[in-house]
PDB file of C-alpha atoms and ligand atoms in Angstrom:
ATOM      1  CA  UNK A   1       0.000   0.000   0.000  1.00 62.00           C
ATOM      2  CA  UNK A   2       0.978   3.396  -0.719  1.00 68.00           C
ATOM      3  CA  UNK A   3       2.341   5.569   2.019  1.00 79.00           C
ATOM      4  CA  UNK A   4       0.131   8.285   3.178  1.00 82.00           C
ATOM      5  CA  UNK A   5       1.742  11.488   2.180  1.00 88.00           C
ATOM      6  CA  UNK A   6       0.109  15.505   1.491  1.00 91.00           C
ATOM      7  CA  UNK A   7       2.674  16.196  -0.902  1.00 93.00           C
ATOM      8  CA  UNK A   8       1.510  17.129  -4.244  1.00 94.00           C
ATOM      9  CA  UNK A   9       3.387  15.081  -7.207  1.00 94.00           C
ATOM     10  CA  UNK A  10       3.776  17.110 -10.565  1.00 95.00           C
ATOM     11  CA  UNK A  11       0.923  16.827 -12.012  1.00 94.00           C
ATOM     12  CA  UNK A  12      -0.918  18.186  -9.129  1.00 95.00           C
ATOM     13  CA  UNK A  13       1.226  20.940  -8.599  1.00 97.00           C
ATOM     14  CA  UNK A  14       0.438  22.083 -12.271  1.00 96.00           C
ATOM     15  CA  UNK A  15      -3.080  21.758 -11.809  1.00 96.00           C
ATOM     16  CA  UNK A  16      -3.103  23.555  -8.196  1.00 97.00           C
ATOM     17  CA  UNK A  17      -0.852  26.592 -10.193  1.00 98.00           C
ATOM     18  CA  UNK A  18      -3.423  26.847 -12.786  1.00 97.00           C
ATOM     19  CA  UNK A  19      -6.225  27.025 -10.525  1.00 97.00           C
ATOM     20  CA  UNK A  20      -3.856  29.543  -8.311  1.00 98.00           C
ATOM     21  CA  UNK A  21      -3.261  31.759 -11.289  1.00 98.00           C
ATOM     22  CA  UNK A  22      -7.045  31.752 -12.233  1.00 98.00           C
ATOM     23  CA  UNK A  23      -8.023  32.884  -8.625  1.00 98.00           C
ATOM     24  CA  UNK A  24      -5.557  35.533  -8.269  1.00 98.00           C
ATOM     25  CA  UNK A  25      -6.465  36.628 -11.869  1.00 98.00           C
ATOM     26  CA  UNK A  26     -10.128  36.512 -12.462  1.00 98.00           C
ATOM     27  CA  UNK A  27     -11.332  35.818  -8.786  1.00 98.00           C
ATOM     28  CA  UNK A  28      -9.617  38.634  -6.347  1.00 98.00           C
ATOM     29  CA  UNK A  29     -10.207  41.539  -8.702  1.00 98.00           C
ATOM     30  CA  UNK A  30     -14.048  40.683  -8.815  1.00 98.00           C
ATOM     31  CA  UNK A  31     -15.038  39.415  -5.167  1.00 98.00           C
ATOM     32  CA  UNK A  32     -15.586  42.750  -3.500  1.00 98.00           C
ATOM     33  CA  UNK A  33     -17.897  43.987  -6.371  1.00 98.00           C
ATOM     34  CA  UNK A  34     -19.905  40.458  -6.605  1.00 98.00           C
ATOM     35  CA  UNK A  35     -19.846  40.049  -2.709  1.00 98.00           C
ATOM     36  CA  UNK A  36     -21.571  43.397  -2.350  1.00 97.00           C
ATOM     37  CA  UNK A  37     -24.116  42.893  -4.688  1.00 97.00           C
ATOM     38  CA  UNK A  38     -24.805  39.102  -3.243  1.00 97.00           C
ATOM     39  CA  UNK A  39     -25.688  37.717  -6.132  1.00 96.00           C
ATOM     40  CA  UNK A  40     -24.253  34.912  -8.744  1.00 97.00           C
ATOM     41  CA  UNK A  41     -20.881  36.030 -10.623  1.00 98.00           C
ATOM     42  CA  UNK A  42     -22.068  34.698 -14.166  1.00 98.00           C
ATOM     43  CA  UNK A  43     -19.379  36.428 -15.527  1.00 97.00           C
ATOM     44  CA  UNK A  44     -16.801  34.524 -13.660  1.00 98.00           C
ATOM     45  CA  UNK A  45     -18.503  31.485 -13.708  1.00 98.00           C
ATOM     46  CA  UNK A  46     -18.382  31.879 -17.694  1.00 98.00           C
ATOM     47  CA  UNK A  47     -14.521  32.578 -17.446  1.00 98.00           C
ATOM     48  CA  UNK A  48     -14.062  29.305 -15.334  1.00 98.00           C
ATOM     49  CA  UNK A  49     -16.923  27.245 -18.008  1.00 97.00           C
ATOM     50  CA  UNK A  50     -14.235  28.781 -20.966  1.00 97.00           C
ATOM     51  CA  UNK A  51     -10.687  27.662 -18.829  1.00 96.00           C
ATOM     52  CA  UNK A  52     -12.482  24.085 -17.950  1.00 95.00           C
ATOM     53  CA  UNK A  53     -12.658  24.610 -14.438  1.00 96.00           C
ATOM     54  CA  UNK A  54     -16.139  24.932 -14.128  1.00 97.00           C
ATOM     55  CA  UNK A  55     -16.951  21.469 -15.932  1.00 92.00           C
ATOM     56  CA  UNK A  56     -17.722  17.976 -14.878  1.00 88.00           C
ATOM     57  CA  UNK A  57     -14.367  16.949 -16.648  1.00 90.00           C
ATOM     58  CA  UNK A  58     -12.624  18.952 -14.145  1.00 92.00           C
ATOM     59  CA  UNK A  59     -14.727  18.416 -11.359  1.00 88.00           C
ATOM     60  CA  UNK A  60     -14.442  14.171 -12.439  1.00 87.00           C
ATOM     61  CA  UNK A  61     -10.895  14.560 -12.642  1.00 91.00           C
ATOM     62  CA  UNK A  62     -10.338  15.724  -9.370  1.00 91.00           C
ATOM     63  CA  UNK A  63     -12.466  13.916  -7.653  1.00 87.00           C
ATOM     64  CA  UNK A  64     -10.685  10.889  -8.563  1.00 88.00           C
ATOM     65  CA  UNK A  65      -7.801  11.872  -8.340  1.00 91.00           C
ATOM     66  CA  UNK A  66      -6.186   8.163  -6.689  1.00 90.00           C
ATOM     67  CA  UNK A  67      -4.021  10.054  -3.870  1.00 92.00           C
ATOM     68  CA  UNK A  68      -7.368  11.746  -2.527  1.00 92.00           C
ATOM     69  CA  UNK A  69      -5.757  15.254  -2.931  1.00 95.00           C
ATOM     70  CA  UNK A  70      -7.299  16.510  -6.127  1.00 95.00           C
ATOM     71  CA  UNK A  71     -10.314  18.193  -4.373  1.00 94.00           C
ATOM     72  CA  UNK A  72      -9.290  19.593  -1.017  1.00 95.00           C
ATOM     73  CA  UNK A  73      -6.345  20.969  -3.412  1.00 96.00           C
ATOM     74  CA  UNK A  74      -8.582  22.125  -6.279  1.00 96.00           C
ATOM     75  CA  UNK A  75     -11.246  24.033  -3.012  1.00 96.00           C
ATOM     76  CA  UNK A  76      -8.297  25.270  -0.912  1.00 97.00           C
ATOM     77  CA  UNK A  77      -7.548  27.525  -4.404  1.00 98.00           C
ATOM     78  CA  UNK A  78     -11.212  28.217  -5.463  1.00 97.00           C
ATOM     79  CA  UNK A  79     -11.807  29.268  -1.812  1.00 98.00           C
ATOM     80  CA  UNK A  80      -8.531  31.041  -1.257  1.00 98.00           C
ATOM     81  CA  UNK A  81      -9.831  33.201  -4.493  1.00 98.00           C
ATOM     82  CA  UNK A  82     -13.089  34.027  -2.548  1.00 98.00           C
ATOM     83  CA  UNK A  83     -15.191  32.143  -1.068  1.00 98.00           C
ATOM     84  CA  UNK A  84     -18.599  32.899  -2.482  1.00 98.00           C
ATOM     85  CA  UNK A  85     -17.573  32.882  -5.691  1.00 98.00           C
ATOM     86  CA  UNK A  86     -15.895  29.584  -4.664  1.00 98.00           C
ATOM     87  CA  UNK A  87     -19.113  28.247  -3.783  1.00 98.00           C
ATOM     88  CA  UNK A  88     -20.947  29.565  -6.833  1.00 97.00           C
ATOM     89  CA  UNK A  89     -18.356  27.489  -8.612  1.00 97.00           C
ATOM     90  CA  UNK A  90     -18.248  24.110  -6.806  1.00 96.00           C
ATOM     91  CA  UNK A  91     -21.692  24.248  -5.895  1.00 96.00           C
ATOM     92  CA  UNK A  92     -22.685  22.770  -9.156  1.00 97.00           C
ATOM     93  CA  UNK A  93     -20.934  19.822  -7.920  1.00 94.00           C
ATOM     94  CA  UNK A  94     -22.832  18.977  -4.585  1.00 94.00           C
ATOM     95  CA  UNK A  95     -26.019  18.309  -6.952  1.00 97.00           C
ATOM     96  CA  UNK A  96     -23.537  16.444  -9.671  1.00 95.00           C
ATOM     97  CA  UNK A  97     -22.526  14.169  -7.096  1.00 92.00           C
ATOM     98  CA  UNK A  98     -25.873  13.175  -5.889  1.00 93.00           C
ATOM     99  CA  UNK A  99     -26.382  11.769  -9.849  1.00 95.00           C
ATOM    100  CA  UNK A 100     -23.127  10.169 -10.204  1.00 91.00           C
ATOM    101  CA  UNK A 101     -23.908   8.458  -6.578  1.00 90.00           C
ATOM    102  CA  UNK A 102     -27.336   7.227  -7.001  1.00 93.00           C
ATOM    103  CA  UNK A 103     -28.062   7.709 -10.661  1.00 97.00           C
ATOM    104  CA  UNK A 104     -28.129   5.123 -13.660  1.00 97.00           C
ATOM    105  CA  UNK A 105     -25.606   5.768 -16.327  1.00 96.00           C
ATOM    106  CA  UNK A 106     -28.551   7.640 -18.628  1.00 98.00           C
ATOM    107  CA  UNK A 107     -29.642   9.601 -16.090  1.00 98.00           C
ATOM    108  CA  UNK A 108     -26.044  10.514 -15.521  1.00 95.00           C
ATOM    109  CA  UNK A 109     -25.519  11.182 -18.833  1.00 95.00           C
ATOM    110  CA  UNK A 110     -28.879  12.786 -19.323  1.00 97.00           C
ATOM    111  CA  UNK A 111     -28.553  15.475 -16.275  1.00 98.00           C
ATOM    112  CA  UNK A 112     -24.951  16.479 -15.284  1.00 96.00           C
ATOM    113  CA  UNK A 113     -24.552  18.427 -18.922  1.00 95.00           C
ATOM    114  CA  UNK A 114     -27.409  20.083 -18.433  1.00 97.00           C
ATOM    115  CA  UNK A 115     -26.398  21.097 -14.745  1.00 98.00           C
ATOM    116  CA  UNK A 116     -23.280  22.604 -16.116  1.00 97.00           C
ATOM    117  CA  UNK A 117     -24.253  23.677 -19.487  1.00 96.00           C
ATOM    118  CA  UNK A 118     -21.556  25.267 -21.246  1.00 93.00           C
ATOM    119  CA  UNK A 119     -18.932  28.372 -22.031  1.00 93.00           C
ATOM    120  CA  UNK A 120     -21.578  29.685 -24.403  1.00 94.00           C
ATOM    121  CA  UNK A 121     -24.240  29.392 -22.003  1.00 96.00           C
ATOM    122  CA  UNK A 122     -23.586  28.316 -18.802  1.00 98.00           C
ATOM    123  CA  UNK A 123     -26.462  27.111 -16.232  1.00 98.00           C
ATOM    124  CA  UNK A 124     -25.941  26.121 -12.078  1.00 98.00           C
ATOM    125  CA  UNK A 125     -27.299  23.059 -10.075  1.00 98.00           C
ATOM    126  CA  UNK A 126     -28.958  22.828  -7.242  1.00 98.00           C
ATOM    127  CA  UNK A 127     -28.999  20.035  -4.063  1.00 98.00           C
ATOM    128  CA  UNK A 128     -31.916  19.946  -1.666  1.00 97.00           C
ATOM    129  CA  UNK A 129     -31.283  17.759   1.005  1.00 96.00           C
ATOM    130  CA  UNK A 130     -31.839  20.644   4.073  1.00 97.00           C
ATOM    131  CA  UNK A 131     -34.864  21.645   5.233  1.00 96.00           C
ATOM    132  CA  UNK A 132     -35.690  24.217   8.380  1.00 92.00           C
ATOM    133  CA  UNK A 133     -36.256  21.163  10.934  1.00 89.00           C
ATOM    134  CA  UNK A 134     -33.627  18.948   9.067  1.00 90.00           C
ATOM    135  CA  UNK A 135     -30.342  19.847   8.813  1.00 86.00           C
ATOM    136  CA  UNK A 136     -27.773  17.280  10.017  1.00 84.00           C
ATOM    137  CA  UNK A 137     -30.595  15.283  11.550  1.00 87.00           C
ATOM    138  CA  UNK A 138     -31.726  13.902   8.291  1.00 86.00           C
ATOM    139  CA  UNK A 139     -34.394  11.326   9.469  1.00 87.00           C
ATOM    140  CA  UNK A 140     -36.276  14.976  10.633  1.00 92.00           C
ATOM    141  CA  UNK A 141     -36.941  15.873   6.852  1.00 94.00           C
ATOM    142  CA  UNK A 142     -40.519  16.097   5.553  1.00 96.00           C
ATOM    143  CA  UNK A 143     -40.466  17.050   1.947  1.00 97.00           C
ATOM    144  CA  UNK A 144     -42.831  13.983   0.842  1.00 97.00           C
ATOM    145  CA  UNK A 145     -42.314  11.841  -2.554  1.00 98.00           C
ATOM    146  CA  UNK A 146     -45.637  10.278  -3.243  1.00 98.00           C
ATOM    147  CA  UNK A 147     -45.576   7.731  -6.593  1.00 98.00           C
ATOM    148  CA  UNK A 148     -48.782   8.066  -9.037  1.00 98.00           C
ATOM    149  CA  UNK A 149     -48.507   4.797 -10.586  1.00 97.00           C
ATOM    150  CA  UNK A 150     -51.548   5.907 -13.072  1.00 98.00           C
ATOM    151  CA  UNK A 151     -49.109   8.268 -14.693  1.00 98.00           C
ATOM    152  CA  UNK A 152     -46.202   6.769 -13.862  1.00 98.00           C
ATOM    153  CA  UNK A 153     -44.867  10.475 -11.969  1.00 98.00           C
ATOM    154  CA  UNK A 154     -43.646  11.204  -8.625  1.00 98.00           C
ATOM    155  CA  UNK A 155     -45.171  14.082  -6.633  1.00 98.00           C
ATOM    156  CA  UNK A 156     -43.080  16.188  -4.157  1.00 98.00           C
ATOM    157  CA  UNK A 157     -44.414  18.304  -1.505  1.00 98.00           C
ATOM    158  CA  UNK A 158     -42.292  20.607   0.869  1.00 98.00           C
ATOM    159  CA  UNK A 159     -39.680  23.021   1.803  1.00 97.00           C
ATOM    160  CA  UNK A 160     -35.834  22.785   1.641  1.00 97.00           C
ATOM    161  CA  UNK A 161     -33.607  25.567   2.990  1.00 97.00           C
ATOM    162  CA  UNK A 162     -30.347  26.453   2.610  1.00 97.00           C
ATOM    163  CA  UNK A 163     -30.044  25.302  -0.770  1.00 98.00           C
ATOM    164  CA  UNK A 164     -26.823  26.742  -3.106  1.00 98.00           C
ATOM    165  CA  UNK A 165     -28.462  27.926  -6.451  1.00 98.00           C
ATOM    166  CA  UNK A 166     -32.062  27.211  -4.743  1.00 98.00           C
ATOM    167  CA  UNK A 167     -34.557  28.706  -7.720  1.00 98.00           C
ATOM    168  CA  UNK A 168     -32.045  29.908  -9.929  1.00 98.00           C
ATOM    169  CA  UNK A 169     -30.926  26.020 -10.809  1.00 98.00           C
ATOM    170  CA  UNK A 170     -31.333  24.605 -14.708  1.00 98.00           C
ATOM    171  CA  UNK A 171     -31.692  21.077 -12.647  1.00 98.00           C
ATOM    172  CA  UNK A 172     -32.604  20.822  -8.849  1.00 98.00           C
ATOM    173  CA  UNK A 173     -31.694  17.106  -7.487  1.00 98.00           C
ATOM    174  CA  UNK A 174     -34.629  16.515  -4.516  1.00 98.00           C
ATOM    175  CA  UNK A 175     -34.162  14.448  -1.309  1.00 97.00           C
ATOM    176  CA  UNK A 176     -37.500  13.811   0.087  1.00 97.00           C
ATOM    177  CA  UNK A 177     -39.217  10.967   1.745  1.00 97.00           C
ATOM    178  CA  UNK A 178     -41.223   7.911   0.178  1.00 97.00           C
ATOM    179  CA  UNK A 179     -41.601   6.211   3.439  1.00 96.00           C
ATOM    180  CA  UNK A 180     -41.772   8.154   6.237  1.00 93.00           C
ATOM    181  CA  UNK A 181     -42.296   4.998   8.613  1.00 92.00           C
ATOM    182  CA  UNK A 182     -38.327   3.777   7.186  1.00 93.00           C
ATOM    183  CA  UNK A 183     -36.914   7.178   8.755  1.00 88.00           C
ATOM    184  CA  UNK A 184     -33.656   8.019   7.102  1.00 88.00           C
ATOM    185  CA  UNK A 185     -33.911   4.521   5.698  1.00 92.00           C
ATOM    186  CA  UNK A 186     -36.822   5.911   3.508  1.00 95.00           C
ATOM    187  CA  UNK A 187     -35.536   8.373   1.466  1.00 95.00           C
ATOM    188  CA  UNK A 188     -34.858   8.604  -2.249  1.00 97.00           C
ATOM    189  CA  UNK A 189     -33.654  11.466  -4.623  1.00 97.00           C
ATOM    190  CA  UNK A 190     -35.313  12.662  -8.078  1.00 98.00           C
ATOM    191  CA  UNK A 191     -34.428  15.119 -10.728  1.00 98.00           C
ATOM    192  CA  UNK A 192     -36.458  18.274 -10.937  1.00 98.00           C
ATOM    193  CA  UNK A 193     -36.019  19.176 -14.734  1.00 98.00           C
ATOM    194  CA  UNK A 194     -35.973  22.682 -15.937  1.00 98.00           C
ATOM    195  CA  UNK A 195     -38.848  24.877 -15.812  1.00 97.00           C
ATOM    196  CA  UNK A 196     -41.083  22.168 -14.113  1.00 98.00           C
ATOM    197  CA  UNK A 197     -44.310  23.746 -12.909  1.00 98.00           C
ATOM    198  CA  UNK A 198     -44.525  24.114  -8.437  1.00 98.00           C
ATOM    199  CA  UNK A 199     -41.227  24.579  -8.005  1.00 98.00           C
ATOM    200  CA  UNK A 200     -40.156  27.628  -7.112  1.00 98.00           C
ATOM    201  CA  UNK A 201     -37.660  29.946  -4.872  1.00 98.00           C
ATOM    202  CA  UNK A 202     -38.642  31.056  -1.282  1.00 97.00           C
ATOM    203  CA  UNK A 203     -36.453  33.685   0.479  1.00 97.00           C
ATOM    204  CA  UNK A 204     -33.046  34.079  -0.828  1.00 98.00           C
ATOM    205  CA  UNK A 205     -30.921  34.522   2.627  1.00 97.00           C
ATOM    206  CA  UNK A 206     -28.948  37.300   3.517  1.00 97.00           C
ATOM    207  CA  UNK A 207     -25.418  35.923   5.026  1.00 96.00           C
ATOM    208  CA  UNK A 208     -22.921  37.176   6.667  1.00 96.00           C
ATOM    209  CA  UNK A 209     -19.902  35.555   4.026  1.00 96.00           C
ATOM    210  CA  UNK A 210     -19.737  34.018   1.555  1.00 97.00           C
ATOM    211  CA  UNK A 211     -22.458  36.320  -0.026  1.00 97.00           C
ATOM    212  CA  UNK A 212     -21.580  35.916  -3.830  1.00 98.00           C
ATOM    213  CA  UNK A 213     -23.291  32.502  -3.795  1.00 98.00           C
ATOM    214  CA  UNK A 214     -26.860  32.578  -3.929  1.00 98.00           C
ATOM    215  CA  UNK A 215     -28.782  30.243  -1.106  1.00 98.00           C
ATOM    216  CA  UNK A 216     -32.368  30.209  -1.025  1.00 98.00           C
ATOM    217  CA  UNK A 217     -35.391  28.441   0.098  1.00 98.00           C
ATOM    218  CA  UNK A 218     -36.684  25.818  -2.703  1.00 98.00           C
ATOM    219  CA  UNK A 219     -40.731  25.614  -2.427  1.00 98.00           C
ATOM    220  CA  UNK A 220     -41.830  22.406  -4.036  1.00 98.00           C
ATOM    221  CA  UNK A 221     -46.237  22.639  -4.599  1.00 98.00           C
ATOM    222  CA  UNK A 222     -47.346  19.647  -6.012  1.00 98.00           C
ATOM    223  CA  UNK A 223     -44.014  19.269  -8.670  1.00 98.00           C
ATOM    224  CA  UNK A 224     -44.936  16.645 -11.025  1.00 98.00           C
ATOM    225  CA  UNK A 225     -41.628  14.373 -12.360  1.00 98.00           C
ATOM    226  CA  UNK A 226     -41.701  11.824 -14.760  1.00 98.00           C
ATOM    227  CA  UNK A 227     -41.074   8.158 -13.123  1.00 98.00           C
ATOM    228  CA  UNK A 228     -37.406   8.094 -15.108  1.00 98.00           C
ATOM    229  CA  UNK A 229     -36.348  11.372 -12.443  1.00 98.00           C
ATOM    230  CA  UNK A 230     -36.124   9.227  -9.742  1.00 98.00           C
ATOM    231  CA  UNK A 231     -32.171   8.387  -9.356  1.00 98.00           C
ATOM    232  CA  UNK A 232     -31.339   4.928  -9.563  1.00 98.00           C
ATOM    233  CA  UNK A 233     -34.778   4.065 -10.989  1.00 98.00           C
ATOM    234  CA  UNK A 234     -37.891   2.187  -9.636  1.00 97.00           C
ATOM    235  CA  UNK A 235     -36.507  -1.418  -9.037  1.00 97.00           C
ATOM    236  CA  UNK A 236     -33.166  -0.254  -7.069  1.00 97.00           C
ATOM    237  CA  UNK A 237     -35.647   1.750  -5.029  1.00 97.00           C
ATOM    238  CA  UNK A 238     -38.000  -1.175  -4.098  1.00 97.00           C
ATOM    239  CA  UNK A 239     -35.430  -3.489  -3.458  1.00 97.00           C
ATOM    240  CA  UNK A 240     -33.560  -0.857  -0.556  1.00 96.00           C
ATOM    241  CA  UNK A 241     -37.068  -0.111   0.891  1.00 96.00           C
ATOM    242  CA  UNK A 242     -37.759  -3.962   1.162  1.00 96.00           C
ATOM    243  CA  UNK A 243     -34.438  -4.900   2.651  1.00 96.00           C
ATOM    244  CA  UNK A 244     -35.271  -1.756   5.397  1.00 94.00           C
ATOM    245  CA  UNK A 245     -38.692  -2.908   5.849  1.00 94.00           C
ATOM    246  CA  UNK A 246     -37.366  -6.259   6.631  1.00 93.00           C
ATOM    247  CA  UNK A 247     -34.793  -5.015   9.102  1.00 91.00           C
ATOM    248  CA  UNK A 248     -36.853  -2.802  10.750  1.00 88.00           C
ATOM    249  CA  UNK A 249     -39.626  -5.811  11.252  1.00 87.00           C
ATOM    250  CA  UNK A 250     -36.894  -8.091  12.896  1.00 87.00           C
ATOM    251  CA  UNK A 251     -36.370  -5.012  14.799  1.00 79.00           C
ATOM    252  CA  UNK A 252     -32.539  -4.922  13.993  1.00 59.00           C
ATOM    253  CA  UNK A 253     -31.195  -1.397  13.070  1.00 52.00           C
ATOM    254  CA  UNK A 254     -32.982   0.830  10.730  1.00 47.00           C
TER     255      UNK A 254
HETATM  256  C1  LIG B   1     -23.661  28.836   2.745  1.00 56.92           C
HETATM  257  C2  LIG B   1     -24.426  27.562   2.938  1.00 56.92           C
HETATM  258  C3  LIG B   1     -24.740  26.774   1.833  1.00 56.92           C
HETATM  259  C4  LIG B   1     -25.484  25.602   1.986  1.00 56.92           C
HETATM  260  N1  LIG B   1     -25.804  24.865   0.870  1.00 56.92           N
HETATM  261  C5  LIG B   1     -26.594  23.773   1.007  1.00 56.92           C
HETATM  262  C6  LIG B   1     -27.021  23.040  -0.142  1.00 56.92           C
HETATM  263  O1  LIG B   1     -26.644  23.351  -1.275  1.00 56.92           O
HETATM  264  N2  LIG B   1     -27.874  22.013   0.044  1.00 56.92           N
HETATM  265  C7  LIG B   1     -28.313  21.634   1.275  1.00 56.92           C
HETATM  266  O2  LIG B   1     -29.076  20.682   1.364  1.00 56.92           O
HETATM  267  N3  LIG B   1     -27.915  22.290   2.402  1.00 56.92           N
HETATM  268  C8  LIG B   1     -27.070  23.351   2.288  1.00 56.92           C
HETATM  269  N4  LIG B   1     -26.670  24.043   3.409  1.00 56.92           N
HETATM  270  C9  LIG B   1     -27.155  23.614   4.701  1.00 56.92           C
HETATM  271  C10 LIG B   1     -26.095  22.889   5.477  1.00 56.92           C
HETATM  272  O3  LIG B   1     -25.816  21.653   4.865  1.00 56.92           O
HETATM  273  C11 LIG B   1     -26.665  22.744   6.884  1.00 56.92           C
HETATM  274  O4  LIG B   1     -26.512  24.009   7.456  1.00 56.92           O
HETATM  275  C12 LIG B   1     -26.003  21.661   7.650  1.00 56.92           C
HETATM  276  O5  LIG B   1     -26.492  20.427   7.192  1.00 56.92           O
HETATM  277  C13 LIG B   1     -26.217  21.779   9.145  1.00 56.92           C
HETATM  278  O6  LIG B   1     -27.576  21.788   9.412  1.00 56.92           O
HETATM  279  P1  LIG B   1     -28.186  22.882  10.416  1.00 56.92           P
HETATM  280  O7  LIG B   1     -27.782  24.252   9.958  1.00 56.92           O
HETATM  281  O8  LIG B   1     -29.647  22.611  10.555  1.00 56.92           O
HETATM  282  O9  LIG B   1     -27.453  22.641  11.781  1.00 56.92           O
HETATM  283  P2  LIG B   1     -27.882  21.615  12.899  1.00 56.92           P
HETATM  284  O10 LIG B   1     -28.221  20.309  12.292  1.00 56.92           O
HETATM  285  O11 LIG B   1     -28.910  22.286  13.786  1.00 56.92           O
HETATM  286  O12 LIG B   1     -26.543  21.481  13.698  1.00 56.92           O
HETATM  287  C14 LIG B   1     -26.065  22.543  14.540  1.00 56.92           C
HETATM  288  C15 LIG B   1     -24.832  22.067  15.263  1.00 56.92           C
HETATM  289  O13 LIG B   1     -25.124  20.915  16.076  1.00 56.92           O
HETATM  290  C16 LIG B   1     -24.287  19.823  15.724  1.00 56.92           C
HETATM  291  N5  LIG B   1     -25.070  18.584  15.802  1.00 56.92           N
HETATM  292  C17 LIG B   1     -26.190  18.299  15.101  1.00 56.92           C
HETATM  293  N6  LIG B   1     -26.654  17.080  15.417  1.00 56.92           N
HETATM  294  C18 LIG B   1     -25.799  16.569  16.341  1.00 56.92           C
HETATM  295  C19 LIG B   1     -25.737  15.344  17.065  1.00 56.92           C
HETATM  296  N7  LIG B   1     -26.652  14.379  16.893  1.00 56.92           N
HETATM  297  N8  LIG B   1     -24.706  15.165  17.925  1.00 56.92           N
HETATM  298  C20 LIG B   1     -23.774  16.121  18.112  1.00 56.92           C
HETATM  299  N9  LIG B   1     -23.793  17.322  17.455  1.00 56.92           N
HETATM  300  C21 LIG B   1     -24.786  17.539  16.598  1.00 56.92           C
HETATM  301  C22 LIG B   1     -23.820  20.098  14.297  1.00 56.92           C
HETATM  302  O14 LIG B   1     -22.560  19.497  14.028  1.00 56.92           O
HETATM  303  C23 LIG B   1     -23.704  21.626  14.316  1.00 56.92           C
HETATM  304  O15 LIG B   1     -22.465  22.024  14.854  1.00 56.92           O
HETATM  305  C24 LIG B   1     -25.914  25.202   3.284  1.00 56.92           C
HETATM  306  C25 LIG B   1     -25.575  25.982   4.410  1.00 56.92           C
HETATM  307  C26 LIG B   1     -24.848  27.134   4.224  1.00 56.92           C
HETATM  308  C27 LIG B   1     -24.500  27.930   5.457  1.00 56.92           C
END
């Protein structure tokens, strides 16, 4: 096994210098202006989108990265540059990572290039896991998932706060509760696709830092999805919920 070390090799020193050069560039000169005006740097984000740091490939790359480093090296930069526009950058990425955990390979396919769009035209994510009850206690969240078989849709009900890009996202990835008798053991995720109809932004928050990201309430009325937004599909779903239920009836851990 190799021996645990935090020294960059070569290659990672390159890619730290270019992300170095980019936040000393393109971030410091514009975080003052964007943090005042607390609102999303497109313009920077666009700069990033045209350099291919804002990009799954970049974000892929680092994350797996075999030594481990490629992230807390590629933040520590971003975040050094400023830290909203940090987080408008890498936010993206908390929602891209909820596909590439849970999703199928179409849905990954499908949804992260549309969470990223591109140089030309370049779009944010959004991940609602949060909610104003829920934060780290997760098995507290009430945003409901209920399936209409008829139509073969999911309907989500709730609130989820705290969420980076909340309302302003191309794609919003969900968490909400299908069985609420399961606990944390009940949840699933789904897509919301663009411009779907009940979902919309509650209060954006005003923060104390990190003010050039935008995070906002998500309000989700009756939002309709179509059966193939659920992440990892129908089957995979059924399967986890029966192996729960059976836990939970031989009353071993939930
Ligand atoms: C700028 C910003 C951006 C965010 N973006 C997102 C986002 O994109 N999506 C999203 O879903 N959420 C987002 N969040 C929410 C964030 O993930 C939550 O704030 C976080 O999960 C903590 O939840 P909470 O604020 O309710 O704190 P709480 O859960 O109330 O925790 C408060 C404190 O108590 C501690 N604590 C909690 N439970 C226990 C326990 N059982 N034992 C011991 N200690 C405990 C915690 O460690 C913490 O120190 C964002 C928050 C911020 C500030």
């Amino acid at each position: 096994m190799a021996e645990f070390t935090l020294e960059l090799n070569d290659d990672q020193k390159q890619v730290r210098d270019w992300i170095h050069g980019f936040a000393a560039d393109v971030m410091r000169p514009a975080a003052a202006e964007w943090d005042e005006r607390e609102e999303t740097p497109w313009p920077v984000i666009q700069e990033a989108a045209k350099l291919g740091i804002y990009s799954l490939d970049f974000y892929a790359q680092q994350f797996f990265d075999p030594t481990g480093l490629g992230i807390p090296m590629a933040m520590e930069e971003l975040f050094w540059g400023d830290a909203g526009i940090g987080l408008s950058i890498a936010g993206t990425g908390l929602a891209a990572v909820g596909v590439l955990a849970n999703g199928t390979e179409e849905q990954i396919g499908t949804w992260i290039p549309q969470m990223y769009g591109d140089a030309s035209d370049v779009k944010v994510a959004a991940f609602c896991s949060s909610e104003p009850d829920a934060g780290s206690d997760v098995s507290a969240m009430r945003t409901r998932a209920v399936y209409d078989e008829a139509k073969d849709e999911w309907v989500l009900n709730g609130t989820k706060t705290w969420a980076t890009n909340g309302g302003i996202a191309n794609v919003h990835v969900v968490v909400a509760l299908v069985d609420p008798e399961l606990g944390s053991k009940g949840h699933a995720s789904f897509i919301v696709p663009p411009a779907t109809e009940g979902l919309s932004q509650g209060q954006k928050f005003k923060k104390h830092g990190i003010r050039a990201s935008h995070t906002a309430e998500v309000v989700l009325e009756n939002v309709r999805v179509p059966g193939h937004c659920l992440l990892g599909g129908k089957e995979k779903l059924d399967e986890r919920l029966a192996r729960a239920r059976e836990r939970a009836r031989k009353g071993g851990e939930r």
